[in-house]
Amino acid sequence: MNMEKAVRAVGIYGGGIFFGVMSVAQPFFTLYAEALGASTALIGLIVTLRALVPMFIAMPIGQMIDTLGPMKMTKIGCLLLIVSLGLTSFSTTLPILAISQVLLGTSMIIMASSLQVLASDGEQDKALRNKNINRFSMWNSAGNMVGPLLGGVVVSYFGSSLWSYRSAFMASLVVCVICYILILLIRNPSDSGTRGKTKELFQPKEMLNSYVSGIHLTRHRGVQFGLVGTFLIMFIQALYGSFIPLYLNSHGYSAFVISSIISLMGLSGFVSRFLLGRLMKLATLETILIFAGCIASVCLIFIPVASLHFIGIAILTFLLGSSIGMNLPVTIMIMVEETKETERGKVLGLRLLTNRLSQMTAPAMFGLLGQAFGLTAAFYTGGGILLATMLGFAVYSSNRVSPAKSEAIAASAEETTNRI
């Protein structure tokens, strides 16, 4: 088999497997932590740990991808995921569970960054590159759709207990081990980095330089827009993924029904990304991102009302998933378009740094709100704040002139002055 095609296949289809493995167990993690005795606030803090280490290594990871190559980094991320799932599967105490989340977060940022680079690299043609990115995101949605259903079947079979939740984690672990063995067989000729240079990236000075060199990319308006848009939408996704299982469980929904509702987000994301090409002909990427963010915020507000009936929460979840599903391909397209190919690792690392910031802020804030006022009030408050923020950002963005237009105006003014 052509190794170049095999590497591209890992990038495009690997996301589906990776997110599928993650979503088999993730909907039941909060229920598992609750069964071990964790409070709502403590669950929020444990989930926050997923984003703790990635906050410090996001940019060095981006540079490691540029140095070692995305394929090698994918293998490293997969190995960390195996260790994390192993700890989760056999943990009996909350501290071990917390450590597993730290490793999980580290694995997630490595795998997500590497797979995105594999999917977007190698195509100079913008249309083909965007097609590959959209295919990558569609497979992600497929994984997010199938994973929770499989997890729900496993948990329901063993009867919604500590052992049933562990069985879902073990199923993810087995699939991950098989995938790791398969990708070890793939050799990418372009992955030629120097180990010495990689070690230097994690020295304090080099880590600081990596953030400085990455932050300078925010001078591009597209990068700024992509970062703000992904922060707000990933904030909403983090809230939904972490706390909707707890909320539905408190309303008497079974494990299989909860997993089915979560899988609807994957289905709706798949549908929305399938229709993205048509939407791009009708509106700009920035307009699509703002509109999707507003819909997602409104859906968050209406979750308590919709959850009173299965049909209501299913419809709302489909709308929410469709809105969130736009985030990944649209933000990548916006940010990649304005950066050089040699900076792809950095800019996607910067994007994932923003994701981790939102995923760290959301569970901690929502967990404390839920502990103090109840999850119903937390959904109303969080959704209202996010909707106001998204509308404010839309107004700000519409009144701001892009750098390209600013340069054109300045050049025109200078030419006019010279004529005078």
CSV table of C-alpha atoms in Angstrom, one decimal:
chain,number,residue,atom,x,y,z
A,1,MET,CA,0.0,0.0,0.0
A,2,ASN,CA,1.2,3.5,-0.8
A,3,MET,CA,2.5,4.9,2.5
A,4,GLU,CA,1.5,8.5,1.6
A,5,LYS,CA,-2.1,7.4,1.0
A,6,ALA,CA,-2.0,5.4,4.2
A,7,VAL,CA,-0.8,8.5,6.2
A,8,ARG,CA,-3.6,10.6,4.6
A,9,ALA,CA,-6.1,7.9,5.5
A,10,VAL,CA,-5.0,8.0,9.2
A,11,GLY,CA,-5.5,11.8,9.1
A,12,ILE,CA,-9.0,11.8,7.6
A,13,TYR,CA,-10.4,8.5,9.0
A,14,GLY,CA,-8.4,8.4,12.2
A,15,GLY,CA,-10.5,11.3,13.6
A,16,GLY,CA,-13.6,9.2,13.4
A,17,ILE,CA,-12.0,6.3,15.3
A,18,PHE,CA,-10.4,8.6,17.9
A,19,PHE,CA,-13.6,10.5,18.6
A,20,GLY,CA,-15.6,7.3,18.5
A,21,VAL,CA,-13.3,5.7,21.1
A,22,MET,CA,-13.6,8.9,23.3
A,23,SER,CA,-17.3,9.1,23.0
A,24,VAL,CA,-17.9,5.4,24.0
A,25,ALA,CA,-16.8,6.2,27.5
A,26,GLN,CA,-17.1,10.0,27.9
A,27,PRO,CA,-20.9,10.3,28.4
A,28,PHE,CA,-20.6,8.0,31.3
A,29,PHE,CA,-17.5,9.5,33.0
A,30,THR,CA,-19.5,12.0,35.1
A,31,LEU,CA,-22.0,9.3,36.1
A,32,TYR,CA,-19.0,7.0,37.0
A,33,ALA,CA,-17.5,9.8,39.1
A,34,GLU,CA,-20.8,10.5,40.8
A,35,ALA,CA,-21.1,6.8,41.6
A,36,LEU,CA,-17.7,7.0,43.3
A,37,GLY,CA,-19.0,9.7,45.5
A,38,ALA,CA,-18.0,13.0,43.7
A,39,SER,CA,-20.2,16.1,44.1
A,40,THR,CA,-21.3,18.2,41.2
A,41,ALA,CA,-18.6,20.8,42.0
A,42,LEU,CA,-15.9,18.1,42.3
A,43,ILE,CA,-17.0,16.5,39.1
A,44,GLY,CA,-16.6,19.9,37.4
A,45,LEU,CA,-13.1,20.3,38.8
A,46,ILE,CA,-12.0,16.8,37.8
A,47,VAL,CA,-13.2,17.4,34.2
A,48,THR,CA,-11.3,20.7,34.3
A,49,LEU,CA,-8.1,18.7,34.8
A,50,ARG,CA,-8.4,17.5,31.2
A,51,ALA,CA,-7.4,21.0,30.0
A,52,LEU,CA,-4.8,21.7,32.7
A,53,VAL,CA,-1.7,20.2,31.2
A,54,PRO,CA,-2.7,21.1,27.6
A,55,MET,CA,-2.9,24.8,28.6
A,56,PHE,CA,0.9,24.7,29.1
A,57,ILE,CA,2.0,22.4,26.3
A,58,ALA,CA,-0.4,23.4,23.5
A,59,MET,CA,2.1,25.5,21.6
A,60,PRO,CA,5.2,23.3,22.2
A,61,ILE,CA,3.0,20.4,20.9
A,62,GLY,CA,2.3,22.4,17.7
A,63,GLN,CA,6.0,22.9,17.3
A,64,MET,CA,6.7,19.2,17.9
A,65,ILE,CA,4.3,18.4,15.1
A,66,ASP,CA,6.2,20.7,12.8
A,67,THR,CA,9.5,19.1,14.0
A,68,LEU,CA,8.9,15.4,14.4
A,69,GLY,CA,6.0,15.2,12.0
A,70,PRO,CA,2.3,14.6,12.7
A,71,MET,CA,2.4,10.8,12.3
A,72,LYS,CA,4.9,10.3,15.1
A,73,MET,CA,3.0,12.6,17.3
A,74,THR,CA,-0.2,10.6,16.5
A,75,LYS,CA,1.5,7.4,17.8
A,76,ILE,CA,2.6,9.2,21.0
A,77,GLY,CA,-0.9,10.6,21.6
A,78,CYS,CA,-2.5,7.1,21.1
A,79,LEU,CA,-0.1,5.6,23.6
A,80,LEU,CA,-1.0,8.2,26.2
A,81,LEU,CA,-4.7,7.5,25.5
A,82,ILE,CA,-4.2,3.8,26.2
A,83,VAL,CA,-2.6,4.6,29.6
A,84,SER,CA,-5.4,7.0,30.5
A,85,LEU,CA,-8.2,4.6,29.6
A,86,GLY,CA,-6.4,1.9,31.6
A,87,LEU,CA,-6.3,4.0,34.7
A,88,THR,CA,-10.0,5.0,34.2
A,89,SER,CA,-11.1,1.4,33.7
A,90,PHE,CA,-9.5,0.1,36.9
A,91,SER,CA,-9.6,3.2,39.2
A,92,THR,CA,-11.5,2.9,42.4
A,93,THR,CA,-10.6,6.3,43.9
A,94,LEU,CA,-11.2,9.8,42.8
A,95,PRO,CA,-7.5,10.8,42.8
A,96,ILE,CA,-6.6,8.0,40.3
A,97,LEU,CA,-9.6,9.2,38.2
A,98,ALA,CA,-8.2,12.7,38.3
A,99,ILE,CA,-4.8,11.6,37.1
A,100,SER,CA,-6.5,9.7,34.2
A,101,GLN,CA,-8.1,12.9,33.1
A,102,VAL,CA,-4.8,14.8,33.1
A,103,LEU,CA,-3.4,12.1,30.8
A,104,LEU,CA,-6.6,12.1,28.7
A,105,GLY,CA,-6.4,15.8,28.1
A,106,THR,CA,-2.7,15.5,27.1
A,107,SER,CA,-3.6,12.7,24.7
A,108,MET,CA,-6.5,14.6,23.3
A,109,ILE,CA,-4.5,17.7,22.3
A,110,ILE,CA,-1.7,15.7,20.7
A,111,MET,CA,-4.1,13.4,18.8
A,112,ALA,CA,-6.4,16.2,17.7
A,113,SER,CA,-3.6,18.5,16.6
A,114,SER,CA,-1.7,15.7,14.7
A,115,LEU,CA,-4.8,14.4,12.9
A,116,GLN,CA,-5.9,17.9,11.8
A,117,VAL,CA,-2.4,18.5,10.4
A,118,LEU,CA,-2.4,15.1,8.6
A,119,ALA,CA,-5.8,15.9,7.1
A,120,SER,CA,-5.0,19.5,5.9
A,121,ASP,CA,-1.3,18.9,4.8
A,122,GLY,CA,-0.2,18.1,1.3
A,123,GLU,CA,-2.8,20.0,-0.7
A,124,GLN,CA,-1.8,23.3,-2.2
A,125,ASP,CA,-5.2,23.7,-3.8
A,126,LYS,CA,-7.6,25.5,-1.4
A,127,ALA,CA,-10.7,23.7,-2.6
A,128,LEU,CA,-9.1,20.2,-2.1
A,129,ARG,CA,-7.7,21.2,1.2
A,130,ASN,CA,-11.1,22.4,2.5
A,131,LYS,CA,-12.6,19.2,1.1
A,132,ASN,CA,-10.2,17.0,3.1
A,133,ILE,CA,-10.8,19.1,6.3
A,134,ASN,CA,-14.5,18.7,5.9
A,135,ARG,CA,-14.1,14.9,5.3
A,136,PHE,CA,-12.0,14.8,8.5
A,137,SER,CA,-14.7,16.6,10.5
A,138,MET,CA,-17.5,14.4,9.0
A,139,TRP,CA,-15.7,11.3,10.2
A,140,ASN,CA,-15.3,12.9,13.6
A,141,SER,CA,-19.1,13.4,13.7
A,142,ALA,CA,-19.6,9.7,12.6
A,143,GLY,CA,-17.4,8.7,15.5
A,144,ASN,CA,-19.3,10.9,17.9
A,145,MET,CA,-22.6,9.4,16.7
A,146,VAL,CA,-21.7,5.7,16.8
A,147,GLY,CA,-19.5,5.8,20.0
A,148,PRO,CA,-22.2,6.8,22.5
A,149,LEU,CA,-24.6,4.2,21.1
A,150,LEU,CA,-22.1,1.5,21.5
A,151,GLY,CA,-21.3,2.7,25.0
A,152,GLY,CA,-25.0,2.8,25.8
A,153,VAL,CA,-25.4,-0.8,24.7
A,154,VAL,CA,-22.5,-1.9,26.8
A,155,VAL,CA,-23.6,0.0,29.9
A,156,SER,CA,-27.2,-1.2,29.5
A,157,TYR,CA,-26.2,-4.8,29.1
A,158,PHE,CA,-24.3,-4.7,32.4
A,159,GLY,CA,-27.0,-2.8,34.2
A,160,SER,CA,-26.0,0.9,35.0
A,161,SER,CA,-23.5,0.1,37.8
A,162,LEU,CA,-19.8,0.8,38.5
A,163,TRP,CA,-18.9,-2.3,36.6
A,164,SER,CA,-21.1,-1.4,33.7
A,165,TYR,CA,-19.4,2.0,33.4
A,166,ARG,CA,-16.0,0.3,33.6
A,167,SER,CA,-17.0,-2.1,30.9
A,168,ALA,CA,-17.5,0.9,28.5
A,169,PHE,CA,-14.0,2.2,29.4
A,170,MET,CA,-12.5,-1.2,28.8
A,171,ALA,CA,-14.2,-1.5,25.4
A,172,SER,CA,-12.6,1.9,24.4
A,173,LEU,CA,-9.3,0.6,25.7
A,174,VAL,CA,-9.4,-2.6,23.5
A,175,VAL,CA,-10.2,-0.6,20.4
A,176,CYS,CA,-7.5,1.9,21.1
A,177,VAL,CA,-4.8,-0.8,21.6
A,178,ILE,CA,-5.8,-2.4,18.2
A,179,CYS,CA,-5.5,1.0,16.5
A,180,TYR,CA,-2.2,1.7,18.0
A,181,ILE,CA,-0.8,-1.6,16.7
A,182,LEU,CA,-2.1,-0.8,13.2
A,183,ILE,CA,-0.6,2.7,13.0
A,184,LEU,CA,2.8,1.3,14.2
A,185,LEU,CA,3.0,-0.5,10.9
A,186,ILE,CA,2.8,2.8,9.0
A,187,ARG,CA,6.0,4.6,8.2
A,188,ASN,CA,5.9,8.2,6.9
A,189,PRO,CA,9.0,9.2,5.0
A,190,SER,CA,8.4,12.9,5.6
A,191,ASP,CA,8.5,12.5,9.4
A,192,SER,CA,12.1,13.4,9.9
A,193,GLY,CA,12.7,15.4,13.1
A,194,THR,CA,15.6,15.7,15.4
A,195,ARG,CA,15.2,14.5,19.0
A,196,GLY,CA,17.6,17.0,20.4
A,197,LYS,CA,15.5,19.9,19.0
A,198,THR,CA,12.4,18.3,20.4
A,199,LYS,CA,13.8,18.1,23.9
A,200,GLU,CA,14.7,21.8,23.7
A,201,LEU,CA,11.1,22.7,23.1
A,202,PHE,CA,10.1,21.8,26.7
A,203,GLN,CA,12.8,24.0,28.3
A,204,PRO,CA,11.2,27.0,30.0
A,205,LYS,CA,12.8,29.5,27.6
A,206,GLU,CA,11.7,27.5,24.5
A,207,MET,CA,8.2,27.0,25.8
A,208,LEU,CA,7.9,30.7,26.3
A,209,ASN,CA,9.2,31.3,22.8
A,210,SER,CA,6.8,28.9,21.4
A,211,TYR,CA,3.8,30.8,22.9
A,212,VAL,CA,5.3,34.1,21.7
A,213,SER,CA,5.9,32.8,18.2
A,214,GLY,CA,2.3,31.4,18.2
A,215,ILE,CA,0.6,34.4,19.6
A,216,HIS,CA,2.1,36.6,16.8
A,217,LEU,CA,-0.2,34.7,14.4
A,218,THR,CA,-3.2,36.4,16.1
A,219,ARG,CA,-2.3,39.5,14.0
A,220,HIS,CA,-4.3,37.8,11.2
A,221,ARG,CA,-8.0,38.7,11.5
A,222,GLY,CA,-9.0,35.2,10.4
A,223,VAL,CA,-7.0,33.7,13.3
A,224,GLN,CA,-8.6,36.1,15.7
A,225,PHE,CA,-12.0,35.2,14.5
A,226,GLY,CA,-11.4,31.5,14.5
A,227,LEU,CA,-10.1,31.6,18.1
A,228,VAL,CA,-13.0,33.6,19.5
A,229,GLY,CA,-15.5,31.5,17.6
A,230,THR,CA,-14.0,28.2,18.7
A,231,PHE,CA,-13.8,29.4,22.4
A,232,LEU,CA,-17.5,30.2,22.6
A,233,ILE,CA,-18.8,27.1,20.8
A,234,MET,CA,-16.4,24.7,22.6
A,235,PHE,CA,-17.5,26.3,25.9
A,236,ILE,CA,-21.0,25.2,25.0
A,237,GLN,CA,-19.9,21.7,23.9
A,238,ALA,CA,-17.9,21.2,27.2
A,239,LEU,CA,-21.0,22.1,29.2
A,240,TYR,CA,-23.3,19.8,27.3
A,241,GLY,CA,-20.9,16.9,27.2
A,242,SER,CA,-20.0,17.0,30.9
A,243,PHE,CA,-23.3,17.9,32.5
A,244,ILE,CA,-26.2,16.8,30.3
A,245,PRO,CA,-25.7,13.1,31.3
A,246,LEU,CA,-26.0,14.1,35.0
A,247,TYR,CA,-29.0,16.3,34.3
A,248,LEU,CA,-30.9,13.7,32.3
A,249,ASN,CA,-30.0,11.0,34.9
A,250,SER,CA,-31.5,13.1,37.6
A,251,HIS,CA,-34.7,13.3,35.5
A,252,GLY,CA,-34.9,9.5,35.3
A,253,TYR,CA,-33.6,8.8,31.8
A,254,SER,CA,-31.9,5.4,31.4
A,255,ALA,CA,-28.3,5.0,30.4
A,256,PHE,CA,-29.2,3.8,26.9
A,257,VAL,CA,-31.5,6.8,26.3
A,258,ILE,CA,-28.9,9.2,27.6
A,259,SER,CA,-26.3,7.7,25.2
A,260,SER,CA,-28.8,7.8,22.3
A,261,ILE,CA,-29.4,11.5,23.0
A,262,ILE,CA,-25.6,12.2,23.1
A,263,SER,CA,-25.2,10.3,19.8
A,264,LEU,CA,-27.7,12.6,18.2
A,265,MET,CA,-25.0,15.3,18.5
A,266,GLY,CA,-22.8,13.2,16.3
A,267,LEU,CA,-25.5,12.5,13.8
A,268,SER,CA,-26.5,16.2,13.6
A,269,GLY,CA,-22.9,17.2,13.3
A,270,PHE,CA,-22.5,14.8,10.4
A,271,VAL,CA,-25.5,16.2,8.6
A,272,SER,CA,-24.5,19.8,9.2
A,273,ARG,CA,-21.0,19.2,7.8
A,274,PHE,CA,-22.4,17.3,4.8
A,275,LEU,CA,-24.4,20.5,4.0
A,276,LEU,CA,-21.5,22.9,4.8
A,277,GLY,CA,-20.5,23.1,1.1
A,278,ARG,CA,-23.9,24.4,0.2
A,279,LEU,CA,-23.9,26.9,3.1
A,280,MET,CA,-20.5,28.2,2.1
A,281,LYS,CA,-22.0,29.2,-1.3
A,282,LEU,CA,-24.7,31.2,0.5
A,283,ALA,CA,-22.8,32.9,3.3
A,284,THR,CA,-19.2,33.7,4.4
A,285,LEU,CA,-17.4,31.4,6.9
A,286,GLU,CA,-17.5,34.1,9.6
A,287,THR,CA,-21.3,34.6,9.2
A,288,ILE,CA,-21.9,30.8,9.4
A,289,LEU,CA,-19.8,30.6,12.6
A,290,ILE,CA,-21.6,33.5,14.3
A,291,PHE,CA,-25.0,32.2,13.3
A,292,ALA,CA,-24.1,28.7,14.6
A,293,GLY,CA,-22.9,30.1,17.9
A,294,CYS,CA,-26.1,32.1,18.5
A,295,ILE,CA,-28.3,29.0,17.8
A,296,ALA,CA,-26.1,26.9,20.2
A,297,SER,CA,-26.4,29.5,23.0
A,298,VAL,CA,-30.2,29.6,22.6
A,299,CYS,CA,-30.4,25.8,22.7
A,300,LEU,CA,-28.4,25.8,26.0
A,301,ILE,CA,-31.0,28.1,27.6
A,302,PHE,CA,-33.9,25.8,26.6
A,303,ILE,CA,-32.4,22.5,27.8
A,304,PRO,CA,-34.3,22.5,31.1
A,305,VAL,CA,-37.6,22.9,29.4
A,306,ALA,CA,-36.9,20.5,26.5
A,307,SER,CA,-35.6,17.8,28.9
A,308,LEU,CA,-39.2,17.4,30.3
A,309,HIS,CA,-39.9,15.1,27.3
A,310,PHE,CA,-37.7,12.8,25.3
A,311,ILE,CA,-38.8,14.3,21.9
A,312,GLY,CA,-38.1,17.8,23.1
A,313,ILE,CA,-34.5,17.1,24.3
A,314,ALA,CA,-33.9,15.0,21.1
A,315,ILE,CA,-34.9,17.9,18.8
A,316,LEU,CA,-32.9,20.4,20.9
A,317,THR,CA,-29.9,18.2,20.9
A,318,PHE,CA,-30.1,17.8,17.1
A,319,LEU,CA,-30.1,21.6,16.7
A,320,LEU,CA,-27.3,22.1,19.2
A,321,GLY,CA,-25.2,19.4,17.5
A,322,SER,CA,-25.8,20.9,14.1
A,323,SER,CA,-24.5,24.3,15.4
A,324,ILE,CA,-21.5,22.9,17.2
A,325,GLY,CA,-20.7,20.6,14.2
A,326,MET,CA,-19.9,23.7,12.1
A,327,ASN,CA,-17.2,24.8,14.5
A,328,LEU,CA,-14.4,22.4,13.7
A,329,PRO,CA,-14.2,22.6,9.9
A,330,VAL,CA,-15.2,26.3,9.7
A,331,THR,CA,-12.6,27.6,12.2
A,332,ILE,CA,-9.9,25.4,10.7
A,333,MET,CA,-10.7,26.7,7.2
A,334,ILE,CA,-10.7,30.3,8.5
A,335,MET,CA,-7.4,30.0,10.3
A,336,VAL,CA,-5.5,27.8,7.8
A,337,GLU,CA,-6.4,30.1,4.9
A,338,GLU,CA,-4.4,33.0,6.4
A,339,THR,CA,-1.3,31.1,7.5
A,340,LYS,CA,1.7,29.4,5.8
A,341,GLU,CA,2.0,25.6,5.6
A,342,THR,CA,5.0,25.7,7.8
A,343,GLU,CA,2.9,27.4,10.5
A,344,ARG,CA,0.0,24.9,10.5
A,345,GLY,CA,1.2,23.1,13.6
A,346,LYS,CA,1.5,26.4,15.5
A,347,VAL,CA,-1.9,27.8,14.4
A,348,LEU,CA,-3.7,24.5,15.1
A,349,GLY,CA,-1.9,24.3,18.4
A,350,LEU,CA,-3.1,27.8,19.2
A,351,ARG,CA,-6.7,26.8,18.3
A,352,LEU,CA,-6.5,23.8,20.6
A,353,LEU,CA,-5.0,25.9,23.3
A,354,THR,CA,-8.1,28.1,23.1
A,355,ASN,CA,-10.3,24.9,23.1
A,356,ARG,CA,-8.5,23.7,26.3
A,357,LEU,CA,-9.1,27.2,27.9
A,358,SER,CA,-12.8,27.0,27.2
A,359,GLN,CA,-13.0,23.3,28.3
A,360,MET,CA,-11.1,24.2,31.5
A,361,THR,CA,-13.3,27.3,32.3
A,362,ALA,CA,-16.7,25.7,31.4
A,363,PRO,CA,-16.8,22.7,33.7
A,364,ALA,CA,-15.3,24.5,36.7
A,365,MET,CA,-17.7,27.5,36.4
A,366,PHE,CA,-20.8,25.3,35.6
A,367,GLY,CA,-20.0,22.8,38.3
A,368,LEU,CA,-19.8,25.6,40.9
A,369,LEU,CA,-23.0,27.2,39.6
A,370,GLY,CA,-24.8,23.8,39.6
A,371,GLN,CA,-23.6,23.1,43.1
A,372,ALA,CA,-24.8,26.5,44.4
A,373,PHE,CA,-28.1,27.0,42.4
A,374,GLY,CA,-28.8,23.7,40.7
A,375,LEU,CA,-28.2,22.6,37.1
A,376,THR,CA,-31.4,24.1,35.8
A,377,ALA,CA,-30.4,27.7,36.9
A,378,ALA,CA,-26.9,27.0,35.6
A,379,PHE,CA,-28.2,26.2,32.1
A,380,TYR,CA,-30.3,29.4,32.0
A,381,THR,CA,-27.4,31.5,33.3
A,382,GLY,CA,-24.7,30.0,31.1
A,383,GLY,CA,-26.8,30.1,27.9
A,384,GLY,CA,-27.8,33.7,28.5
A,385,ILE,CA,-24.2,34.9,29.0
A,386,LEU,CA,-22.9,33.0,26.0
A,387,LEU,CA,-25.7,34.4,23.7
A,388,ALA,CA,-24.9,38.0,24.8
A,389,THR,CA,-21.2,37.4,24.2
A,390,MET,CA,-21.8,35.9,20.8
A,391,LEU,CA,-24.0,38.8,19.7
A,392,GLY,CA,-21.5,41.3,21.1
A,393,PHE,CA,-18.7,39.7,19.2
A,394,ALA,CA,-20.9,39.7,16.0
A,395,VAL,CA,-21.3,43.5,16.4
A,396,TYR,CA,-17.6,44.0,17.1
A,397,SER,CA,-16.6,41.9,14.1
A,398,SER,CA,-19.0,43.6,11.7
A,399,ASN,CA,-17.6,47.1,12.6
A,400,ARG,CA,-13.9,46.0,12.3
A,401,VAL,CA,-12.0,46.5,9.1
A,402,SER,CA,-9.8,43.5,8.2
A,403,PRO,CA,-6.0,44.0,7.8
A,404,ALA,CA,-6.2,43.4,4.1
A,405,LYS,CA,-8.8,46.2,3.7
A,406,SER,CA,-6.9,48.5,6.0
A,407,GLU,CA,-3.7,48.1,3.8
A,408,ALA,CA,-5.7,48.7,0.7
A,409,ILE,CA,-7.3,51.8,2.1
A,410,ALA,CA,-3.9,53.0,3.3
A,411,ALA,CA,-2.3,52.4,-0.1
A,412,SER,CA,-5.1,54.2,-1.8
A,413,ALA,CA,-4.8,57.2,0.5
A,414,GLU,CA,-1.0,57.3,0.0
A,415,GLU,CA,-1.5,57.2,-3.8
A,416,THR,CA,-4.0,60.0,-3.6
A,417,THR,CA,-1.6,62.1,-1.5
A,418,ASN,CA,1.2,61.5,-3.9
A,419,ARG,CA,-1.0,62.7,-6.8
A,420,ILE,CA,-1.9,65.9,-4.9
